[in-house]
Tab-separated table of C-alpha atoms in Angstrom:
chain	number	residue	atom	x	y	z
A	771	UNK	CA	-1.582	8.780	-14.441
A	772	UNK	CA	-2.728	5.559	-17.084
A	773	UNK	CA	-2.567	2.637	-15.139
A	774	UNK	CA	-2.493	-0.975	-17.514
A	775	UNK	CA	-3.487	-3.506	-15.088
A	776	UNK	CA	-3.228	-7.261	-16.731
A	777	UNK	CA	-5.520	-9.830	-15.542
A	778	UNK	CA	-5.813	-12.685	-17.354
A	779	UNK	CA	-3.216	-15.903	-17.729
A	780	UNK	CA	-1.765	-16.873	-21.305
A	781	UNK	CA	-0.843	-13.339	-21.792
A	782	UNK	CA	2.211	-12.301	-23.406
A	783	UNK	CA	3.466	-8.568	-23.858
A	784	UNK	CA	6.053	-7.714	-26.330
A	785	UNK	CA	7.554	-4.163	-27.273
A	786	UNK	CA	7.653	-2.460	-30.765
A	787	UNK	CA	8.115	1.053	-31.891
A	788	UNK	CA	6.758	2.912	-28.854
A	789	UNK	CA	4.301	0.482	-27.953
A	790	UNK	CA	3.405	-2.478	-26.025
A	791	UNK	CA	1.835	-5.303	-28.258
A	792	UNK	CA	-0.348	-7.256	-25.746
A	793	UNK	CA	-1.171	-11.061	-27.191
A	794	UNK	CA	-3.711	-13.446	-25.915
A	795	UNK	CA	-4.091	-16.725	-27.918
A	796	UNK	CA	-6.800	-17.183	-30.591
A	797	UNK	CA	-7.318	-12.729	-30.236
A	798	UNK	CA	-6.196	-10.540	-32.345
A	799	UNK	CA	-3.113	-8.223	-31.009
A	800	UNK	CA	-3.770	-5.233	-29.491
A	801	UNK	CA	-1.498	-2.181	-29.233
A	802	UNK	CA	-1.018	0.061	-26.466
A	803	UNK	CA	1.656	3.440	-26.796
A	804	UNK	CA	4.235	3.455	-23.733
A	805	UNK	CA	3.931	6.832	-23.761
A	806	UNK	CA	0.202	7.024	-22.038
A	807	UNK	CA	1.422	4.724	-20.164
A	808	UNK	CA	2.733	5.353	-16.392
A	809	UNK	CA	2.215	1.933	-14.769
A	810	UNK	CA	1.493	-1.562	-15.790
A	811	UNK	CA	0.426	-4.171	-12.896
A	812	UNK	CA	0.080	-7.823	-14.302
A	813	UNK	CA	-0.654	-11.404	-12.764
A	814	UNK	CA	2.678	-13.247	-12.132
A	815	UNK	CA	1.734	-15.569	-14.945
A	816	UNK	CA	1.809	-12.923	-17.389
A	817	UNK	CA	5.029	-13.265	-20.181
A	818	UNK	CA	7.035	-10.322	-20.848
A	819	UNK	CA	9.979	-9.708	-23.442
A	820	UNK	CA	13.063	-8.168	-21.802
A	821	UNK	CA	12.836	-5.537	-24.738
A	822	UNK	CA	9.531	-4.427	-22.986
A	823	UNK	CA	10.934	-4.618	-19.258
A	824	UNK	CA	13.845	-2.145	-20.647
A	825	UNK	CA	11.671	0.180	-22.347
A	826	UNK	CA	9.456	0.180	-19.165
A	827	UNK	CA	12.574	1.148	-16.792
A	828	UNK	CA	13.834	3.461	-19.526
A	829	UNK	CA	10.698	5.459	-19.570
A	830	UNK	CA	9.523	5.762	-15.620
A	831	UNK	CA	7.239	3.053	-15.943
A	832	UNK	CA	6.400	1.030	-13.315
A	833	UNK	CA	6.187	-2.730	-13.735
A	834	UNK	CA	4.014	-4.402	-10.555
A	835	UNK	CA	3.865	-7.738	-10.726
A	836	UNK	CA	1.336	-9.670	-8.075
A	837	UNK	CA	1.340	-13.260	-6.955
A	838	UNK	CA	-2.365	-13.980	-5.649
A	839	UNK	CA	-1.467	-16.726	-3.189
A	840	UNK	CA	2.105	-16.255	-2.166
A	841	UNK	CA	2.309	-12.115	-1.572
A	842	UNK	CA	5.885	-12.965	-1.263
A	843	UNK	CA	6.455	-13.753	-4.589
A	844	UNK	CA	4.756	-10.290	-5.490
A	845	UNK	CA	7.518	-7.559	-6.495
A	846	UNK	CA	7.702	-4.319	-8.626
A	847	UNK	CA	10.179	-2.842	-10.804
A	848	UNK	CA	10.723	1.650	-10.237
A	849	UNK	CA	12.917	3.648	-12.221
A	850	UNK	CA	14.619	5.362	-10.408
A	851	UNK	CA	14.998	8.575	-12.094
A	852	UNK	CA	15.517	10.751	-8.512
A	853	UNK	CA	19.360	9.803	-7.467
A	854	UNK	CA	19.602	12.280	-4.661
A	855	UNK	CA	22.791	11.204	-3.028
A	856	UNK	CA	23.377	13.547	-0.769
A	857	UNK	CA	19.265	13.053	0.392
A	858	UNK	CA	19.687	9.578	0.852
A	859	UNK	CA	22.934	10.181	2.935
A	860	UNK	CA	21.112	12.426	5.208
A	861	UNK	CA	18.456	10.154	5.699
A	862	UNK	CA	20.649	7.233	6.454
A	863	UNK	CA	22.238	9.659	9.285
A	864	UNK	CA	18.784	10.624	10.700
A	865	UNK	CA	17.618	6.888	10.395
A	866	UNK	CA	20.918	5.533	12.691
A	867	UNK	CA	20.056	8.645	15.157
A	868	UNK	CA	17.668	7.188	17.964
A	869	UNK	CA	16.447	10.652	18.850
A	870	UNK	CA	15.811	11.717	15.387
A	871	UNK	CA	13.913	8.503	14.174
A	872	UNK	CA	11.655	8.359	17.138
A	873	UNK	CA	10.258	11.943	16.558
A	874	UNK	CA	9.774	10.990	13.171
A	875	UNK	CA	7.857	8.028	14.187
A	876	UNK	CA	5.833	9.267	16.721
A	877	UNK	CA	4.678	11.886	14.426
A	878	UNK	CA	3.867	9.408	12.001
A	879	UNK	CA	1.549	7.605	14.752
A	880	UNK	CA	0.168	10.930	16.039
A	881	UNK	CA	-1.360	11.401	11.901
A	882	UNK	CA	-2.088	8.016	11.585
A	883	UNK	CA	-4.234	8.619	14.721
A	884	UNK	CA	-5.859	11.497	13.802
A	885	UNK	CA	-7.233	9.486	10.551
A	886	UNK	CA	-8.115	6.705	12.147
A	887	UNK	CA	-10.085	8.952	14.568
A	888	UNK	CA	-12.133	10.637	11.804
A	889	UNK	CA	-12.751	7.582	9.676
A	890	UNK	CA	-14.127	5.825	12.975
A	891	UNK	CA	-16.049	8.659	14.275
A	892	UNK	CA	-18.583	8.212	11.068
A	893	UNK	CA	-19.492	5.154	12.733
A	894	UNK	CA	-21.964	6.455	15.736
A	895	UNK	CA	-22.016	3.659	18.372
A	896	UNK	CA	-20.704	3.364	21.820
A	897	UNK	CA	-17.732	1.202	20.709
A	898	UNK	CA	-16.296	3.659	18.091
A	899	UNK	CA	-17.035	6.690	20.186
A	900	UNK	CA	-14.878	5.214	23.197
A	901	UNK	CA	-12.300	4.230	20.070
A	902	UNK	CA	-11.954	7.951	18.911
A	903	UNK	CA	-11.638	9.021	22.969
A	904	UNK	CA	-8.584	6.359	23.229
A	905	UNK	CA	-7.346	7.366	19.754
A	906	UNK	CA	-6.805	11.268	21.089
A	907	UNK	CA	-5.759	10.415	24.435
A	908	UNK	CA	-3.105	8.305	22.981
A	909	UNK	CA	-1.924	10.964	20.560
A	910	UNK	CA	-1.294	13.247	23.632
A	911	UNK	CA	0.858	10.177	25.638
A	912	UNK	CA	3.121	9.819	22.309
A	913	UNK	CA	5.252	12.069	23.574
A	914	UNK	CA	6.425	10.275	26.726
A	915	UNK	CA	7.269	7.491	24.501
A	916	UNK	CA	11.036	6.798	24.136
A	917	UNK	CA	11.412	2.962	22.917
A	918	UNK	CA	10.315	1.452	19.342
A	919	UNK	CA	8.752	-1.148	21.972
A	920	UNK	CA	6.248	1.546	23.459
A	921	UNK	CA	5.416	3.022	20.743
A	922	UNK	CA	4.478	0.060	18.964
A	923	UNK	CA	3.132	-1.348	21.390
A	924	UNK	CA	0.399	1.465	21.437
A	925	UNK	CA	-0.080	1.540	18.062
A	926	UNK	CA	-0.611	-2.237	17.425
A	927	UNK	CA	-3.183	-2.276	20.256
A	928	UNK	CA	-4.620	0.613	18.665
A	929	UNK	CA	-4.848	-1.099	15.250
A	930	UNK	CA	-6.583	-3.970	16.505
A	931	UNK	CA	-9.204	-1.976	18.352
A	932	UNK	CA	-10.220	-0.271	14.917
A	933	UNK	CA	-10.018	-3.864	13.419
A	934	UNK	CA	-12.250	-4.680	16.060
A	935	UNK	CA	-14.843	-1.720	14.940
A	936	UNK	CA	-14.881	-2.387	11.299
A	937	UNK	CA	-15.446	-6.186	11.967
A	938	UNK	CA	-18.514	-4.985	13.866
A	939	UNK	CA	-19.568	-2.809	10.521
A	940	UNK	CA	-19.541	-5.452	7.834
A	941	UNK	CA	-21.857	-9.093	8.038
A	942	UNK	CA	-20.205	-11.580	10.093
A	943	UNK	CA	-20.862	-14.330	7.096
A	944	UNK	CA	-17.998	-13.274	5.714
A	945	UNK	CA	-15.623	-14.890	8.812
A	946	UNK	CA	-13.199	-11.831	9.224
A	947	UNK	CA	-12.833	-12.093	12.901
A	948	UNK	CA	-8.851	-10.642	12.904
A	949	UNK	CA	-6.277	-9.681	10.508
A	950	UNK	CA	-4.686	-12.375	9.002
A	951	UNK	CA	-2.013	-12.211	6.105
A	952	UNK	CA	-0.645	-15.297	5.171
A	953	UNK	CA	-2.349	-16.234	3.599
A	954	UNK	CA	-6.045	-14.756	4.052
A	955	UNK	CA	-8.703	-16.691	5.314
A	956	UNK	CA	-11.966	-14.747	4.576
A	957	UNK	CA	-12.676	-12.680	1.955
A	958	UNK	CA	-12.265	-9.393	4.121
A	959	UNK	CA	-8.415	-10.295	4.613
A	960	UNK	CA	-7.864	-11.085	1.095
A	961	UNK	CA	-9.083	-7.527	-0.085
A	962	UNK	CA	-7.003	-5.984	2.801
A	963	UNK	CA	-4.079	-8.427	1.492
A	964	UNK	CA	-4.268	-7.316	-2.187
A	965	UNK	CA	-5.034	-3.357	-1.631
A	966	UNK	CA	-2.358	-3.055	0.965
A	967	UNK	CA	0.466	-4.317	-1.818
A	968	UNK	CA	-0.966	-2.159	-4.936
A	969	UNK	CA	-1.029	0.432	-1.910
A	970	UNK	CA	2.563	-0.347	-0.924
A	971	UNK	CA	3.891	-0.183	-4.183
A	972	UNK	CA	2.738	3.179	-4.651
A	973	UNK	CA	4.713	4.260	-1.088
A	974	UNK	CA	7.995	3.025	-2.646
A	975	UNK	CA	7.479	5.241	-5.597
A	976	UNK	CA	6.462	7.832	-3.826
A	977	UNK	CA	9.625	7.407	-2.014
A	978	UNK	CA	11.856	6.886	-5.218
A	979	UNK	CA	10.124	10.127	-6.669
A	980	UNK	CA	11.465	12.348	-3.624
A	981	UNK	CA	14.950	10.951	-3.777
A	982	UNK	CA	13.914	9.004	-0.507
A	983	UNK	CA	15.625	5.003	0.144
A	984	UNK	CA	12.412	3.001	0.462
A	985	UNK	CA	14.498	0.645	2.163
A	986	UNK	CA	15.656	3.276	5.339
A	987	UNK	CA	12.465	3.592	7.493
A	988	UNK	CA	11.957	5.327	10.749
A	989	UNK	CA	9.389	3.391	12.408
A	990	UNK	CA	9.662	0.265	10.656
A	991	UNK	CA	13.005	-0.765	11.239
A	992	UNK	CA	15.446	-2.442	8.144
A	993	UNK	CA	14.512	-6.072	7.564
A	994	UNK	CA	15.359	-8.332	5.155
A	995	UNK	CA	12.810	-8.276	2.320
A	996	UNK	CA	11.536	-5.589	3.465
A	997	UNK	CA	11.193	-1.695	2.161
A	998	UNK	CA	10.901	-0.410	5.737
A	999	UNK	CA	10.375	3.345	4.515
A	1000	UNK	CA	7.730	2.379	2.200
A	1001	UNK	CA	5.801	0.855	5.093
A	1002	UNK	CA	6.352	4.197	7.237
A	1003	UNK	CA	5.057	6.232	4.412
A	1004	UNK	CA	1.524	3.743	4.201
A	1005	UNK	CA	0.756	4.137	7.956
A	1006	UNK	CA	-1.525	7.088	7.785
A	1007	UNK	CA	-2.984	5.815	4.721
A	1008	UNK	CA	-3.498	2.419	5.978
A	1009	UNK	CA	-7.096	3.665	8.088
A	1010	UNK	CA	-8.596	5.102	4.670
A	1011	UNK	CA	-7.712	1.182	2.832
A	1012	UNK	CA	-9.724	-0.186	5.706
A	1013	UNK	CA	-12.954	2.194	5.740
A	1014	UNK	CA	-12.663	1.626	1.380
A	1015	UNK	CA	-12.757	-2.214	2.143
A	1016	UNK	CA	-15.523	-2.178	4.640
A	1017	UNK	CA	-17.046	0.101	1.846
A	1018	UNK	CA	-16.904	-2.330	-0.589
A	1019	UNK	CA	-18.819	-5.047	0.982
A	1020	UNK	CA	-21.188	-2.930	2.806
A	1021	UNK	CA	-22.490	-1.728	-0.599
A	1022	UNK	CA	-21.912	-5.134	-2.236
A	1023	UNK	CA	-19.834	-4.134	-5.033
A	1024	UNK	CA	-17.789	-7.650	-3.717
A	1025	UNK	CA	-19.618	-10.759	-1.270
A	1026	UNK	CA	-18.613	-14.555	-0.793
A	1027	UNK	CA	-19.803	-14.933	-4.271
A	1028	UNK	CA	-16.312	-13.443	-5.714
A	1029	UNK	CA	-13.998	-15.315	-3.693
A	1030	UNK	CA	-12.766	-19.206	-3.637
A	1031	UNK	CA	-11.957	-20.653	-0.234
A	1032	UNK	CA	-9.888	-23.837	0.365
A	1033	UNK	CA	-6.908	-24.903	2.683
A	1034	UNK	CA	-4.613	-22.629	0.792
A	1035	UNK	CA	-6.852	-19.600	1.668
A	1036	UNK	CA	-9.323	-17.578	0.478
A	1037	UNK	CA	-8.285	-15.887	-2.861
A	1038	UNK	CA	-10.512	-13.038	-5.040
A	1039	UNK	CA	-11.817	-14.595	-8.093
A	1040	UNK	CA	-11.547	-13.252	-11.976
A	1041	UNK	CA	-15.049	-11.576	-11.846
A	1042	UNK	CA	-14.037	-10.068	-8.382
A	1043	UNK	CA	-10.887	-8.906	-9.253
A	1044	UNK	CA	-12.516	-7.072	-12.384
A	1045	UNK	CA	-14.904	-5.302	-9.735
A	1046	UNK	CA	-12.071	-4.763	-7.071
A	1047	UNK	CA	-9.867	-2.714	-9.816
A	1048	UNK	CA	-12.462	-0.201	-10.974
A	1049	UNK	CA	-13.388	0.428	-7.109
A	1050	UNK	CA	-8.995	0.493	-6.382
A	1051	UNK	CA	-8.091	2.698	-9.251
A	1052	UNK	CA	-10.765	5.401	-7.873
A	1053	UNK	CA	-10.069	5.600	-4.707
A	1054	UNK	CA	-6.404	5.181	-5.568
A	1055	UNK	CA	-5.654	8.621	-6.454
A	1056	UNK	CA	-6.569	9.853	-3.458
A	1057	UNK	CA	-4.023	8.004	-1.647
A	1058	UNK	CA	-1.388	8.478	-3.945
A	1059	UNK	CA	-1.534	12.405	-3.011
A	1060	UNK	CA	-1.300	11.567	0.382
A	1061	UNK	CA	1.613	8.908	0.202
A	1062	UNK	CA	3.452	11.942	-2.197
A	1063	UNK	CA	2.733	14.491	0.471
A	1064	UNK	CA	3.920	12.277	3.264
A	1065	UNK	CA	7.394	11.980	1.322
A	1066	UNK	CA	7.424	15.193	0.436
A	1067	UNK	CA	7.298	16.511	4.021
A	1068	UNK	CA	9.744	13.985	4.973
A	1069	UNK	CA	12.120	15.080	2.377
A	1070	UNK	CA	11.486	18.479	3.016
A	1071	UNK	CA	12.238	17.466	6.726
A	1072	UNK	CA	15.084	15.714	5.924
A	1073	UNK	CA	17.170	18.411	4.054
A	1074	UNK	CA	16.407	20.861	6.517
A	1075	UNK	CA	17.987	18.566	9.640
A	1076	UNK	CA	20.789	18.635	7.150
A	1077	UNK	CA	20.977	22.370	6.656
A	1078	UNK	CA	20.986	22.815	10.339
C-alpha cells in the first residue's frame, strides 16, 4: 500500500489524466499517478479540486484529512466499494442483541488484555509485573461481567494502570502525567493524539473493506460523531500505539525540541512531524494486519450467527 502523506500549507492538488498534479508556490509541479496510489493524508489547509476528490472515491483511495489542534475537525473520505447488505443487517441485529454484543465485547477486552500483558511484561519491574498479574486475573473475571458499566469499568481502570507504567518508562521532562485529549498538553499526549486518528482511520477501512458499518460497534456504543465500530476494532491495537510512542522518545527519534507548547496545547512541529511519519508508516503495517484480521473474524463471526 503507497501512502501520499501532505505536510506542508500553500499546497494545492489538482487531477489530470491519471494523476495527481501537486503545486506549491514558486516550485515546479510535480506529478504523482493515482494508480500507485492507495491513500493520501494531507494537513486541513491543503486545497483540493473536486475533480481530484472524485477520482480519489472512484478509485478506492482514501482521502484523510487531519486538523492538528482541533481533532474534531479531522475527517476521512472511504470508498466504499464492499456494500454487503445483508452483512450490515446482521450486524445491526447482533449489535441491538444485549447478549450477543456483550460476548463480543468481552472478547474484545480479553485480546486487548492479553496484548497489553505482553507489551508490559518487557518492562521487568515490580510495578509492571503486578500489572501483567492484574491483567490475567481480570481476563478470567470477564466472564461474570454482564453490564457495559462493569466491563468498562475494568477496562478503563486497566488502561490507566498501563498509562501509569509507560509514564514511569519515558523522562518525566516531558510532563505526561495522564492521558489527556483535548487538546494535548505534553508532547507524549500529542503523539498518542495524532497516531490514535491515522490509527483510527485505518479501523474504519478495515471495517468498510469487510462489508462491516463502522458506525455499529459492540463495545463502544452509537454516538453522535462517532464510528463506534471503528473504535471496537482499535482496542487491541491501542497497547502496541502506546509501547511505539514510548519507543519513540526513549530512543529520541522525537523530544521537547519538536513540539510547541502554549495555552492552546502542545502541538508536533514541521521537523517532528517529518520524523513522526517515517517512524508511523513502519510500524503502521503491522497494525493494519491486525485491525484487517480483527474485522475479518468479526465478519466471519457475524455471518455465521446469521447462518445459525
Amino acid at each position: 500500500m503507497t501512502h501520499i502523506i501532505i505536510d506542508r500549507h500553500h499546497v494545492t492538488l489538482e487531477y489530470a489524466t491519471d494523476c495527481m498534479i501537486v503545486r506549491v508556490p514558486e516550485e515546479i509541479p510535480r506529478t504523482v499517478p493515482l494508480g500507485r496510489v492507495d491513500q493520501l493524508i494531507c494537513l486541513h489547509s491543503v486545497h483540493l479540486t473536486t475533480q481530484l476528490i472524485g477520482q480519489l472515491y472512484k478509485r478506492g483511495i482514501d482521502l484523510i484529512v487531519l486538523n492538528m489542534r482541533y481533532e474534531n475537525s479531522s475527517f476521512a473520505l472511504f470508498s466504499d466499494q464492499q456494500r454487503q447488505v445483508e452483512r450490515r443487517c446482521r450486524q445491526y441485529r447482533w449489535q441491538q442483541n444485549d447478549s450477543d454484543r456483550l460476548e463480543f465485547a468481552r472478547d474484545l477486552c480479553s485480546h486487548k488484555f492479553k496484548v497489553m500483558a505482553k507489551l508490559l511484561s518487557q518492562y521487568h519491574t515490580m510495578p509492571a509485573f503486578s500489572a501483567c498479574k492484574r491483567l490475567e486475573e481480570a481476563r478470567h473475571t470477564l466472564v461474570s461481567c454482564h453490564s457495559d458499566d462493569q466491563l468498562r469499568g475494568i477496562e478503563g481502570s486497566l488502561q490507566r494502570m498501563a498509562f501509569d507504567i509507560w509514564r514511569q518508562q519515558i523522562p518525566s521532562s516531558l510532563g505526561f502525567v495522564r492521558r489527556e485529549r483535548r487538546p494535548p498538553k505534553d508532547p507524549v499526549n500529542a503523539v498518542l493524539s495524532l497516531a490514535y486518528t491515522l490509527v483510527h482511520q485505518d479501523a474504519v477501512r478495515q471495517a468498510k473493506r469487510y462489508g462491516l458499518d463502522p458506525q455499529l460497534g459492540f463495545y463502544h456504543r452509537t454516538a453522535f460523531g462517532r464510528q463506534s465500530l471503528a473504535c471496537d476494532l482499535m482496542e487491541p491495537v491501542r497497547p502496541h500505539v502506546e509501547s511505539w510512542v514510548v519507543k519513540l522518545f526513549n530512543e529520541n527519534i522525537l523530544d521537547k525540541r519538536f513540539f510547541t507548547q502554549s495555552a492552546q496545547g502542545c502541538f508536533l512541529g514541521k521537523a517532528g512531524r517529518s520524523e513522526f511519519y517515517a517512524a508511523f508508516d513502519e510500524a503502521a503495517q503491522q497494525w493494519r494486519r491486525k485491525l484487517a484480521a480483527g474485522a475479518h473474524w468479526l465478519a466471519r463471526r457475524i455471518d455465521q450467527a446469521g447462518a445459525g
